[in-house]
């Protein structure tokens, strides 16, 4: 059922608002008629009277009704709330359109709606009709809210020029940006900035907060990263619940390089992300990449409702992603038929040979992962000298060429089915690798590399004649969350349900 059709229960929403329970963060927003402000349910302001509250599933719905975002709880920091469905075609279309509207890297140049409809294989009119029926707002209203909230975060947390904030947020001109900001928020962009961060040097880092929904097992996620940590590129400190790494992103036709450090604050149900000055011109994309890498927008309640019977202890686990989809895909290829430690060794050699140096204040982080065009131009002798066999060499070069030529995009806003098909068509990339990349880089919650040997072991299928088919059959009950089932199986949490 669509979020609009499934009406919110005001009494239940008000009870969640009174409890300030972080599990409901991003699931709904509350507009207060006495102030004209809308907030997250975790906002720490004085509790409003119930008769003054109106509840909305999305920030765009609140803004359409004339409510302005709270400057204290900052609705732009809330986890996204996009329900997955494997059956409702209309819901799938509306969800996929929203996913691409939320992803800065997925938005086309020029008029958005015709290009988005064409990419989704439907008419512009049909997309608008289905989207509004599902979300309660038009796609352009949804996009406008996303752009304004992105701009609000950039104004509050960085010292980027207002003209650059407007461009990064997706506005075609500064005049349109100022007009939209004043119309929706009744405050000029510079007026909001005076209430935000103090002025700082151009190279200074900025810090933003990222909301998440508990239960969230940050230690398990960081342990997964630590086992695959790449010296020179990233550093994981599980004791401090901290993840730091270098990153390069293309934004507006320019490549921006720098570093970030993220630290979990479980008591506050949030994480703090510090981003270097070099990456701030691409801050919306950085935030999106980090949210995807840490799976901060997952809905643990919906996932556990499907998987809890077979994995009762895994409610806090998330599907680990990656800050760079190309890097993740390269490492997936390097990890074919070898151990995690061996794959990490090959990746470290690639970084030492092809990665660019990067000056950072972070000990142990001094290089960028090799660019796609660099690896595409690498010779067989260069790769062979690193111990990479010929089959992997061909796969790496084909993958790098496809990414460098922009034939394949590897991020959460990329078209899922087309990208998986393109990956599987590259030499040396089979179903396991394509599904693994879909799970971690494309953020597909229902990816399932059924041929995974560790999965067969966890499910007790190693001795069967066709363990892959047996795994696929068993996983049917886990749709549309098979990626999460895989992570729970890897963690050794599988407990087959007993027959009645």
Coordinates of C-alpha atoms in Angstrom, one line a residue:
X1 CA 0.0 0.0 0.0
X2 CA 1.3 3.5 -0.8
X3 CA 2.4 5.8 2.0
X4 CA -0.4 8.2 1.0
X5 CA -3.1 5.5 1.0
X6 CA -1.9 4.1 4.3
X7 CA -2.9 7.2 6.3
X8 CA -0.9 8.2 9.4
X9 CA -2.5 7.6 12.8
X10 CA -2.3 11.0 14.6
X11 CA -2.5 9.4 18.0
X12 CA 0.3 7.0 17.3
X13 CA 2.4 9.8 15.7
X14 CA 1.8 12.1 18.7
X15 CA 2.9 9.3 21.1
X16 CA 6.1 8.8 19.1
X17 CA 6.6 12.6 19.1
X18 CA 6.3 12.7 22.9
X19 CA 8.8 9.8 23.4
X20 CA 11.3 11.3 20.9
X21 CA 12.1 7.8 19.9
X22 CA 14.8 7.8 17.2
X23 CA 13.3 4.7 15.6
X24 CA 10.6 7.0 14.1
X25 CA 13.1 9.6 12.8
X26 CA 12.4 10.2 9.1
X27 CA 9.2 8.1 9.1
X28 CA 7.1 11.2 9.5
X29 CA 7.3 14.9 10.2
X30 CA 5.1 17.1 12.4
X31 CA 3.9 20.5 11.4
X32 CA 2.9 22.8 14.3
X33 CA 0.1 25.1 13.3
X34 CA 0.8 27.6 16.1
X35 CA 4.3 28.3 14.8
X36 CA 4.2 27.3 11.1
X37 CA 7.3 25.1 11.6
X38 CA 7.7 21.4 10.8
X39 CA 10.0 19.2 12.8
X40 CA 11.4 15.7 13.1
X41 CA 9.8 13.5 15.8
X42 CA 13.2 13.6 17.7
X43 CA 13.2 17.4 18.0
X44 CA 14.1 18.6 21.5
X45 CA 11.9 21.7 21.5
X46 CA 9.0 22.0 23.9
X47 CA 6.3 19.5 23.1
X48 CA 3.4 21.1 21.1
X49 CA -0.2 20.6 22.0
X50 CA -1.8 17.7 20.1
X51 CA -4.5 19.8 18.5
X52 CA -1.8 22.0 16.9
X53 CA 0.0 19.1 15.3
X54 CA -0.4 17.9 11.7
X55 CA 1.6 14.8 10.5
X56 CA 3.2 14.2 7.1
X57 CA 5.1 11.3 5.7
X58 CA 7.5 13.4 3.7
X59 CA 9.0 16.9 4.2
X60 CA 7.7 17.9 0.8
X61 CA 4.1 17.4 2.0
X62 CA 4.7 19.7 5.0
X63 CA 6.3 22.4 2.8
X64 CA 3.4 22.1 0.3
X65 CA 1.1 23.0 3.2
X66 CA 3.2 26.1 4.0
X67 CA 5.3 24.8 7.0
X68 CA 8.9 25.9 7.3
X69 CA 11.7 23.5 8.4
X70 CA 12.9 23.7 12.0
X71 CA 16.3 25.4 12.4
X72 CA 17.0 23.3 15.5
X73 CA 16.3 19.7 14.6
X74 CA 16.9 20.4 10.9
X75 CA 14.7 18.0 8.9
X76 CA 17.3 17.7 6.2
X77 CA 19.3 15.5 8.6
X78 CA 16.6 12.8 9.0
X79 CA 17.1 9.4 7.5
X80 CA 15.2 8.8 4.3
X81 CA 12.0 6.7 4.5
X82 CA 11.5 4.8 1.2
X83 CA 9.6 1.5 1.5
X84 CA 10.7 -1.3 -0.8
X85 CA 8.2 -3.6 -2.5
X86 CA 8.6 -6.6 -4.8
X87 CA 5.0 -6.7 -6.0
X88 CA 3.3 -3.3 -6.4
X89 CA 4.5 -1.9 -9.8
X90 CA 3.2 1.6 -9.1
X91 CA 5.0 1.7 -5.8
X92 CA 8.2 0.4 -7.4
X93 CA 8.1 3.1 -10.0
X94 CA 7.4 5.9 -7.5
X95 CA 10.1 4.6 -5.2
X96 CA 12.7 4.3 -8.0
X97 CA 11.8 7.9 -9.1
X98 CA 12.2 9.2 -5.6
X99 CA 15.5 7.4 -5.2
X100 CA 16.9 9.1 -8.3
X101 CA 15.6 12.5 -7.2
X102 CA 17.3 12.0 -3.9
X103 CA 20.7 11.2 -5.5
X104 CA 22.6 14.2 -6.8
X105 CA 24.7 12.0 -9.1
X106 CA 21.7 10.5 -10.7
X107 CA 19.9 13.6 -11.9
X108 CA 20.1 14.4 -15.6
X109 CA 21.3 17.7 -17.1
X110 CA 18.5 20.0 -18.3
X111 CA 14.8 19.4 -17.7
X112 CA 14.6 16.7 -15.1
X113 CA 11.2 15.1 -15.6
X114 CA 11.2 14.2 -19.3
X115 CA 14.7 12.7 -18.9
X116 CA 13.8 10.9 -15.7
X117 CA 10.6 9.4 -17.2
X118 CA 12.6 8.3 -20.3
X119 CA 15.2 6.5 -18.1
X120 CA 12.4 4.7 -16.2
X121 CA 10.7 3.7 -19.5
X122 CA 7.4 5.5 -18.9
X123 CA 5.8 8.7 -20.1
X124 CA 6.2 12.0 -18.2
X125 CA 2.5 12.1 -17.6
X126 CA 2.3 8.6 -16.2
X127 CA 5.3 9.2 -13.9
X128 CA 3.7 12.3 -12.5
X129 CA 0.4 10.6 -11.9
X130 CA 1.9 7.5 -10.2
X131 CA 4.3 9.6 -8.1
X132 CA 1.7 12.0 -6.8
X133 CA -0.7 9.1 -6.0
X134 CA 2.1 7.4 -4.0
X135 CA 3.8 10.3 -2.3
X136 CA 1.0 12.9 -2.1
X137 CA 3.2 15.6 -3.9
X138 CA 4.3 16.0 -7.5
X139 CA 7.8 15.0 -8.5
X140 CA 8.8 18.7 -8.9
X141 CA 7.5 19.5 -5.4
X142 CA 9.5 16.6 -4.1
X143 CA 12.6 17.7 -5.9
X144 CA 12.2 21.3 -4.9
X145 CA 12.0 20.3 -1.2
X146 CA 15.1 18.1 -1.7
X147 CA 17.0 21.0 -3.3
X148 CA 16.0 23.5 -0.6
X149 CA 16.9 21.2 2.3
X150 CA 20.2 20.5 0.6
X151 CA 20.9 24.2 0.3
X152 CA 19.8 24.8 3.9
X153 CA 22.4 22.2 5.1
X154 CA 25.1 23.7 3.0
X155 CA 24.4 27.2 4.3
X156 CA 24.3 26.1 7.9
X157 CA 27.4 23.8 7.8
X158 CA 29.8 25.3 5.3
X159 CA 31.1 28.7 4.2
X160 CA 30.7 28.0 0.5
X161 CA 29.6 31.1 -1.5
X162 CA 25.8 31.4 -1.9
X163 CA 26.1 31.2 -5.6
X164 CA 28.0 27.9 -5.3
X165 CA 25.4 26.6 -2.8
X166 CA 22.6 27.4 -5.3
X167 CA 24.4 25.5 -8.1
X168 CA 25.2 22.5 -5.9
X169 CA 21.6 22.3 -4.8
X170 CA 20.4 22.1 -8.4
X171 CA 19.1 25.7 -9.0
X172 CA 19.7 27.0 -12.5
X173 CA 20.2 30.6 -11.3
X174 CA 20.9 32.5 -8.1
X175 CA 17.7 34.6 -8.6
X176 CA 15.5 31.5 -8.7
X177 CA 17.3 30.1 -5.6
X178 CA 16.8 33.3 -3.6
X179 CA 13.1 33.5 -4.7
X180 CA 12.4 29.8 -3.8
X181 CA 14.2 30.1 -0.5
X182 CA 12.3 33.2 0.5
X183 CA 9.0 31.9 -0.6
X184 CA 9.3 28.6 1.3
X185 CA 11.3 29.6 4.3
X186 CA 10.5 33.3 4.6
X187 CA 14.2 33.9 5.2
X188 CA 17.0 34.9 2.9
X189 CA 19.9 32.5 2.4
X190 CA 22.3 35.0 4.0
X191 CA 19.9 35.5 6.9
X192 CA 20.0 31.8 7.7
X193 CA 23.7 31.7 7.4
X194 CA 24.1 34.4 10.0
X195 CA 22.5 32.0 12.4
X196 CA 24.8 29.2 11.4
X197 CA 28.5 28.5 11.4
X198 CA 31.1 31.1 12.0
X199 CA 33.3 32.2 9.1
X200 CA 36.4 30.0 8.5
X201 CA 39.2 29.7 6.0
X202 CA 38.6 28.2 2.6
X203 CA 40.6 25.0 3.5
X204 CA 38.9 24.5 6.8
X205 CA 36.8 21.4 7.4
X206 CA 33.1 21.4 8.2
X207 CA 31.0 19.1 10.3
X208 CA 27.5 17.8 9.6
X209 CA 25.2 15.5 11.5
X210 CA 23.7 12.4 10.0
X211 CA 20.6 10.8 11.5
X212 CA 20.1 7.1 11.8
X213 CA 17.4 4.7 13.1
X214 CA 18.2 2.3 16.0
X215 CA 18.9 -0.5 16.5
X216 CA 22.1 0.1 14.6
X217 CA 25.2 -2.1 15.2
X218 CA 28.0 0.3 14.4
X219 CA 30.6 -2.0 15.8
X220 CA 29.7 -4.8 13.4
X221 CA 29.7 -2.5 10.4
X222 CA 33.1 -1.0 11.4
X223 CA 34.5 -4.5 12.0
X224 CA 33.5 -5.4 8.4
X225 CA 35.3 -2.4 7.1
X226 CA 38.3 -3.0 9.3
X227 CA 38.8 -6.5 8.0
X228 CA 39.0 -5.0 4.5
X229 CA 40.7 -1.7 5.5
X230 CA 43.0 -0.3 2.8
X231 CA 46.2 1.3 4.3
X232 CA 46.9 4.7 2.8
X233 CA 43.3 5.2 1.8
X234 CA 41.3 4.5 5.0
X235 CA 41.5 4.0 8.7
X236 CA 39.0 2.3 11.0
X237 CA 39.1 2.7 14.7
X238 CA 36.5 0.4 16.3
X239 CA 37.3 1.5 19.8
X240 CA 36.4 5.1 18.9
X241 CA 33.7 4.1 16.5
X242 CA 35.4 6.1 13.8
X243 CA 36.0 5.7 10.1
X244 CA 38.3 8.0 8.1
X245 CA 39.3 7.9 4.5
X246 CA 40.4 9.8 1.4
X247 CA 38.0 10.4 -1.5
X248 CA 37.8 12.0 -4.9
X249 CA 34.5 13.0 -6.5
X250 CA 33.5 14.5 -9.9
X251 CA 31.0 17.4 -9.5
X252 CA 30.1 20.0 -12.0
X253 CA 32.7 18.9 -14.4
X254 CA 35.5 19.2 -11.8
X255 CA 37.2 16.6 -9.6
X256 CA 37.4 17.4 -5.9
X257 CA 39.7 15.4 -3.6
X258 CA 40.0 15.4 0.1
X259 CA 39.2 13.4 3.2
X260 CA 36.4 12.8 5.7
X261 CA 36.1 11.4 9.2
X262 CA 32.9 9.9 10.6
X263 CA 32.3 9.1 14.2
X264 CA 29.2 7.3 15.5
X265 CA 27.3 8.8 18.5
X266 CA 25.0 5.9 19.4
X267 CA 23.5 7.7 22.4
X268 CA 22.2 10.5 20.2
X269 CA 21.2 8.1 17.3
X270 CA 23.4 10.0 14.9
X271 CA 26.9 10.2 13.4
X272 CA 29.1 13.3 12.9
X273 CA 30.8 13.7 9.6
X274 CA 33.8 16.0 9.3
X275 CA 34.6 16.9 5.6
X276 CA 37.8 18.6 4.4
X277 CA 37.7 21.8 2.5
X278 CA 38.7 20.1 -0.7
X279 CA 35.5 18.0 -0.7
X280 CA 33.0 20.7 0.4
X281 CA 32.2 21.8 -3.2
X282 CA 30.8 18.3 -3.6
X283 CA 29.3 18.0 -0.1
X284 CA 25.8 16.8 -1.2
X285 CA 27.3 13.9 -3.1
X286 CA 29.7 13.2 -0.2
X287 CA 26.8 13.0 2.3
X288 CA 24.9 10.8 0.0
X289 CA 27.9 8.5 -0.5
X290 CA 28.5 8.2 3.3
X291 CA 24.8 7.6 4.0
X292 CA 24.8 4.8 1.5
X293 CA 28.1 3.3 2.7
X294 CA 26.8 3.1 6.3
X295 CA 23.2 2.2 5.2
X296 CA 21.8 5.0 7.4
X297 CA 18.4 5.1 5.6
X298 CA 17.5 1.4 6.3
X299 CA 14.2 0.6 8.0
X300 CA 15.2 -2.0 10.6
X301 CA 11.6 -2.7 11.7
X302 CA 10.4 -3.6 8.2
X303 CA 13.5 -5.7 7.5
X304 CA 13.4 -7.6 10.8
X305 CA 9.7 -8.3 10.3
X306 CA 10.7 -10.5 7.3
X307 CA 14.0 -11.9 8.5
X308 CA 13.5 -12.1 12.3
X309 CA 12.2 -15.7 12.3
X310 CA 15.4 -17.0 10.7
X311 CA 17.8 -14.4 12.0
X312 CA 16.4 -13.3 15.4
X313 CA 19.6 -11.5 16.6
X314 CA 20.4 -9.4 13.5
X315 CA 18.1 -6.4 13.8
X316 CA 21.0 -4.0 14.2
X317 CA 23.0 -5.2 11.2
X318 CA 23.2 -3.1 8.0
X319 CA 24.5 -3.8 4.5
X320 CA 27.9 -2.2 4.3
X321 CA 28.4 -0.1 1.2
X322 CA 31.3 1.9 0.0
X323 CA 32.2 5.6 -0.5
X324 CA 33.4 4.9 -4.0
X325 CA 31.4 2.4 -6.2
X326 CA 34.3 2.0 -8.6
X327 CA 36.7 1.1 -5.8
X328 CA 34.3 -1.4 -4.4
X329 CA 33.8 -3.0 -7.8
X330 CA 37.6 -3.3 -8.4
X331 CA 38.0 -4.9 -5.0
X332 CA 35.2 -7.3 -5.7
X333 CA 37.0 -8.4 -8.9
X334 CA 40.2 -8.8 -6.9
X335 CA 38.4 -10.8 -4.3
X336 CA 37.2 -13.5 -6.7
X337 CA 38.2 -16.9 -5.5
X338 CA 40.7 -15.6 -2.9
X339 CA 40.5 -14.8 0.8
X340 CA 39.6 -11.3 2.1
X341 CA 43.2 -10.8 3.2
X342 CA 44.6 -11.7 -0.2
X343 CA 42.1 -9.3 -1.9
X344 CA 43.2 -6.5 0.4
X345 CA 46.8 -7.2 -0.4
X346 CA 46.1 -6.9 -4.2
X347 CA 44.2 -3.7 -3.6
X348 CA 47.0 -2.2 -1.5
X349 CA 49.5 -2.9 -4.3
X350 CA 47.1 -1.2 -6.8
X351 CA 47.0 1.9 -4.6
X352 CA 50.8 2.0 -4.1
X353 CA 51.3 1.7 -7.9
X354 CA 48.5 3.7 -9.4
X355 CA 47.0 5.9 -6.6
X356 CA 47.7 9.6 -6.4
X357 CA 49.3 11.1 -3.3
X358 CA 47.1 13.3 -1.1
X359 CA 48.2 15.5 1.7
X360 CA 45.9 15.1 4.8
X361 CA 46.2 15.7 8.5
X362 CA 45.1 12.2 9.2
X363 CA 47.9 9.7 10.1
X364 CA 48.1 6.8 7.7
X365 CA 45.9 8.4 5.0
X366 CA 48.0 9.8 2.2
X367 CA 46.7 8.4 -1.1
X368 CA 43.6 8.2 -3.3
X369 CA 42.3 5.0 -4.8
X370 CA 43.3 4.8 -8.5
X371 CA 41.0 6.6 -11.0
X372 CA 39.1 4.6 -13.6
X373 CA 41.0 6.1 -16.5
X374 CA 44.3 5.3 -14.9
X375 CA 43.5 1.6 -14.5
X376 CA 41.9 1.5 -17.9
X377 CA 45.3 2.5 -19.4
X378 CA 47.3 0.1 -17.3
X379 CA 49.1 -2.6 -19.2
X380 CA 49.0 -6.3 -18.6
X381 CA 52.6 -6.2 -17.5
X382 CA 51.9 -3.5 -15.0
X383 CA 49.0 -5.4 -13.4
X384 CA 50.8 -8.8 -13.7
X385 CA 53.8 -7.3 -11.7
X386 CA 51.3 -6.9 -8.8
X387 CA 50.5 -10.6 -8.9
X388 CA 47.1 -10.2 -10.6
X389 CA 46.4 -13.1 -13.0
X390 CA 45.4 -12.5 -16.6
X391 CA 41.7 -13.2 -16.1
X392 CA 41.5 -10.5 -13.4
X393 CA 43.5 -8.2 -15.5
X394 CA 41.0 -8.4 -18.3
X395 CA 38.1 -7.9 -15.9
X396 CA 39.8 -4.9 -14.3
X397 CA 40.6 -3.1 -17.5
X398 CA 37.1 -3.8 -19.0
X399 CA 35.4 -2.5 -15.8
X400 CA 37.7 0.6 -15.7
X401 CA 37.1 1.4 -19.3
X402 CA 33.3 1.2 -18.9
X403 CA 33.4 3.5 -15.9
X404 CA 35.9 5.9 -17.4
X405 CA 33.7 6.2 -20.6
X406 CA 30.6 6.7 -18.4
X407 CA 28.9 3.6 -19.9
X408 CA 28.5 2.3 -16.3
X409 CA 27.7 4.3 -13.2
X410 CA 28.3 2.7 -9.8
X411 CA 26.3 4.5 -7.1
X412 CA 23.0 4.2 -5.4
X413 CA 21.2 6.3 -8.0
X414 CA 22.3 4.3 -11.0
X415 CA 19.7 2.2 -13.0
X416 CA 19.7 -1.1 -11.3
X417 CA 18.7 -3.7 -13.9
X418 CA 20.7 -2.1 -16.8
X419 CA 23.8 -1.8 -14.6
X420 CA 23.7 -5.4 -13.4
X421 CA 23.2 -6.6 -17.0
X422 CA 26.1 -4.5 -18.2
X423 CA 28.4 -5.7 -15.3
X424 CA 27.5 -9.3 -16.1
X425 CA 28.4 -8.7 -19.7
X426 CA 32.0 -7.7 -19.0
X427 CA 34.7 -10.3 -19.3
X428 CA 35.6 -12.0 -16.0
X429 CA 32.6 -10.7 -14.1
X430 CA 30.1 -13.5 -13.3
X431 CA 26.8 -13.5 -11.4
X432 CA 28.5 -13.5 -7.9
X433 CA 30.5 -10.4 -8.6
X434 CA 27.6 -8.6 -10.3
X435 CA 25.2 -9.3 -7.4
X436 CA 27.9 -8.4 -4.8
X437 CA 28.4 -5.0 -6.6
X438 CA 24.6 -4.5 -6.8
X439 CA 24.3 -5.1 -3.1
X440 CA 27.1 -2.9 -1.9
X441 CA 27.6 -0.2 -4.6
X442 CA 24.1 0.1 -6.1
X443 CA 22.4 -0.4 -2.7
X444 CA 20.0 -3.0 -3.9
X445 CA 18.4 -4.6 -0.8
X446 CA 17.3 -7.7 -2.6
X447 CA 20.7 -8.6 -4.2
X448 CA 21.7 -12.2 -3.6
X449 CA 24.9 -13.8 -4.7
X450 CA 23.5 -17.3 -4.4
X451 CA 26.9 -18.9 -5.3
X452 CA 28.7 -17.5 -2.3
X453 CA 30.6 -20.3 -0.5
X454 CA 30.4 -18.6 2.9
X455 CA 26.7 -18.3 2.5
X456 CA 26.4 -22.0 1.8
X457 CA 28.4 -22.8 4.9
X458 CA 26.3 -20.5 7.1
X459 CA 23.1 -22.1 5.8
X460 CA 24.4 -25.6 6.2
X461 CA 24.2 -26.4 2.4
X462 CA 27.8 -27.2 1.6
X463 CA 27.1 -31.0 1.4
X464 CA 24.1 -30.6 -0.9
X465 CA 24.5 -31.5 -4.6
X466 CA 23.4 -28.1 -5.8
X467 CA 23.9 -25.7 -2.9
X468 CA 23.3 -22.6 -5.1
X469 CA 19.8 -23.7 -6.0
X470 CA 19.1 -24.7 -2.4
X471 CA 20.2 -21.2 -1.3
X472 CA 18.0 -19.5 -3.8
X473 CA 15.0 -21.6 -2.8
X474 CA 15.6 -20.9 0.9
X475 CA 16.0 -17.2 0.2
X476 CA 12.6 -16.8 -1.4
X477 CA 11.1 -16.2 2.1
X478 CA 13.5 -13.3 2.6
X479 CA 12.5 -11.1 -0.3
X480 CA 12.8 -8.1 -0.7
X481 CA 15.6 -8.1 1.9
X482 CA 17.9 -10.8 0.7
X483 CA 21.0 -8.6 0.9
X484 CA 20.3 -8.1 4.7
X485 CA 19.8 -11.9 5.0
X486 CA 23.2 -12.4 3.5
X487 CA 24.9 -10.1 5.9
X488 CA 23.1 -11.8 8.8
X489 CA 24.2 -15.2 7.5
X490 CA 27.8 -14.1 7.2
X491 CA 27.6 -13.0 10.8
X492 CA 26.6 -16.6 11.8
X493 CA 23.1 -15.6 13.0
X494 CA 21.1 -18.1 10.9
X495 CA 18.6 -20.2 12.9
X496 CA 16.2 -22.1 10.7
X497 CA 12.6 -21.7 11.8
X498 CA 11.1 -24.8 13.2
X499 CA 8.1 -26.5 11.5
X500 CA 4.9 -26.1 13.5

